[in-house]
Amino acid sequence: MRDIQELFVIREALEGISARHATARISDEALMKMEAYLDSLEAPLLENEEAVVDPGAIRCTI
């Protein structure tokens, strides 16, 4: 169990580093696409969590 917890700590750190690097490099167009996608999830999520498509199934090209 400790190994799993350590992996999550490492993953958390890597995700933060990745996010910082991505924000420095993302284009305005890609950011607008991401914002539009997130906005499109709000209403379906409020109505039914299962109605929202898994974001891991969608590729975002930056």
PDB file of C-alpha atoms in Angstrom:
ATOM      1  CA  MET A   1       0.000   0.000   0.000  1.00  0.00           C
ATOM      2  CA  ARG A   2       2.869   2.360   0.745  1.00  0.00           C
ATOM      3  CA  ASP A   3       4.224   1.877  -2.787  1.00  0.00           C
ATOM      4  CA  ILE A   4       0.882   2.924  -4.219  1.00  0.00           C
ATOM      5  CA  GLN A   5       0.812   6.041  -2.039  1.00  0.00           C
ATOM      6  CA  GLU A   6       4.329   6.942  -3.153  1.00  0.00           C
ATOM      7  CA  LEU A   7       3.321   6.527  -6.786  1.00  0.00           C
ATOM      8  CA  PHE A   8       0.430   8.942  -6.300  1.00  0.00           C
ATOM      9  CA  VAL A   9       2.758  11.504  -4.703  1.00  0.00           C
ATOM     10  CA  ILE A  10       5.107  11.203  -7.683  1.00  0.00           C
ATOM     11  CA  ARG A  11       2.196  11.421 -10.118  1.00  0.00           C
ATOM     12  CA  GLU A  12       0.888  14.532  -8.387  1.00  0.00           C
ATOM     13  CA  ALA A  13       4.288  16.211  -8.675  1.00  0.00           C
ATOM     14  CA  LEU A  14       4.661  15.267 -12.346  1.00  0.00           C
ATOM     15  CA  GLU A  15       1.176  16.525 -13.191  1.00  0.00           C
ATOM     16  CA  GLY A  16       1.990  19.883 -11.593  1.00  0.00           C
ATOM     17  CA  ILE A  17       5.236  20.177 -13.534  1.00  0.00           C
ATOM     18  CA  SER A  18       3.454  19.185 -16.746  1.00  0.00           C
ATOM     19  CA  ALA A  19       0.710  21.757 -16.174  1.00  0.00           C
ATOM     20  CA  ARG A  20       3.248  24.547 -15.614  1.00  0.00           C
ATOM     21  CA  HIS A  21       5.074  23.650 -18.818  1.00  0.00           C
ATOM     22  CA  ALA A  22       1.827  23.372 -20.786  1.00  0.00           C
ATOM     23  CA  THR A  23       0.562  26.776 -19.667  1.00  0.00           C
ATOM     24  CA  ALA A  24       3.771  28.384 -20.909  1.00  0.00           C
ATOM     25  CA  ARG A  25       3.394  26.768 -24.344  1.00  0.00           C
ATOM     26  CA  ILE A  26      -0.321  26.529 -25.091  1.00  0.00           C
ATOM     27  CA  SER A  27      -1.666  28.549 -28.000  1.00  0.00           C
ATOM     28  CA  ASP A  28      -4.629  30.874 -27.612  1.00  0.00           C
ATOM     29  CA  GLU A  29      -6.595  28.675 -30.032  1.00  0.00           C
ATOM     30  CA  ALA A  30      -5.926  25.504 -28.009  1.00  0.00           C
ATOM     31  CA  LEU A  31      -6.833  27.283 -24.787  1.00  0.00           C
ATOM     32  CA  MET A  32     -10.113  28.477 -26.304  1.00  0.00           C
ATOM     33  CA  LYS A  33     -10.900  24.888 -27.411  1.00  0.00           C
ATOM     34  CA  MET A  34     -10.218  23.586 -23.913  1.00  0.00           C
ATOM     35  CA  GLU A  35     -12.375  26.292 -22.325  1.00  0.00           C
ATOM     36  CA  ALA A  36     -15.229  25.555 -24.747  1.00  0.00           C
ATOM     37  CA  TYR A  37     -14.978  21.842 -23.997  1.00  0.00           C
ATOM     38  CA  LEU A  38     -15.055  22.422 -20.235  1.00  0.00           C
ATOM     39  CA  ASP A  39     -17.993  24.805 -20.594  1.00  0.00           C
ATOM     40  CA  SER A  40     -19.864  22.167 -22.634  1.00  0.00           C
ATOM     41  CA  LEU A  41     -19.543  19.704 -19.741  1.00  0.00           C
ATOM     42  CA  GLU A  42     -21.192  21.865 -17.110  1.00  0.00           C
ATOM     43  CA  ALA A  43     -24.872  21.407 -17.993  1.00  0.00           C
ATOM     44  CA  PRO A  44     -24.693  17.642 -18.698  1.00  0.00           C
ATOM     45  CA  LEU A  45     -22.713  17.105 -15.516  1.00  0.00           C
ATOM     46  CA  LEU A  46     -25.290  18.939 -13.443  1.00  0.00           C
ATOM     47  CA  GLU A  47     -28.036  16.814 -15.014  1.00  0.00           C
ATOM     48  CA  ASN A  48     -26.284  13.444 -15.100  1.00  0.00           C
ATOM     49  CA  GLU A  49     -22.643  12.665 -14.369  1.00  0.00           C
ATOM     50  CA  GLU A  50     -22.731   9.604 -16.622  1.00  0.00           C
ATOM     51  CA  ALA A  51     -23.721  11.763 -19.615  1.00  0.00           C
ATOM     52  CA  VAL A  52     -20.290  13.381 -19.704  1.00  0.00           C
ATOM     53  CA  VAL A  53     -17.794  11.826 -22.120  1.00  0.00           C
ATOM     54  CA  ASP A  54     -14.532  10.641 -20.598  1.00  0.00           C
ATOM     55  CA  PRO A  55     -12.004  13.410 -21.411  1.00  0.00           C
ATOM     56  CA  GLY A  56      -9.308  10.762 -21.717  1.00  0.00           C
ATOM     57  CA  ALA A  57     -11.070   9.571 -24.856  1.00  0.00           C
ATOM     58  CA  ILE A  58     -10.685  12.969 -26.530  1.00  0.00           C
ATOM     59  CA  ARG A  59      -7.406  14.151 -27.994  1.00  0.00           C
ATOM     60  CA  CYS A  60      -6.504  17.803 -27.743  1.00  0.00           C
ATOM     61  CA  THR A  61      -3.866  18.936 -30.215  1.00  0.00           C
ATOM     62  CA  ILE A  62      -1.817  21.844 -29.026  1.00  0.00           C
TER      63      ILE A  62
END
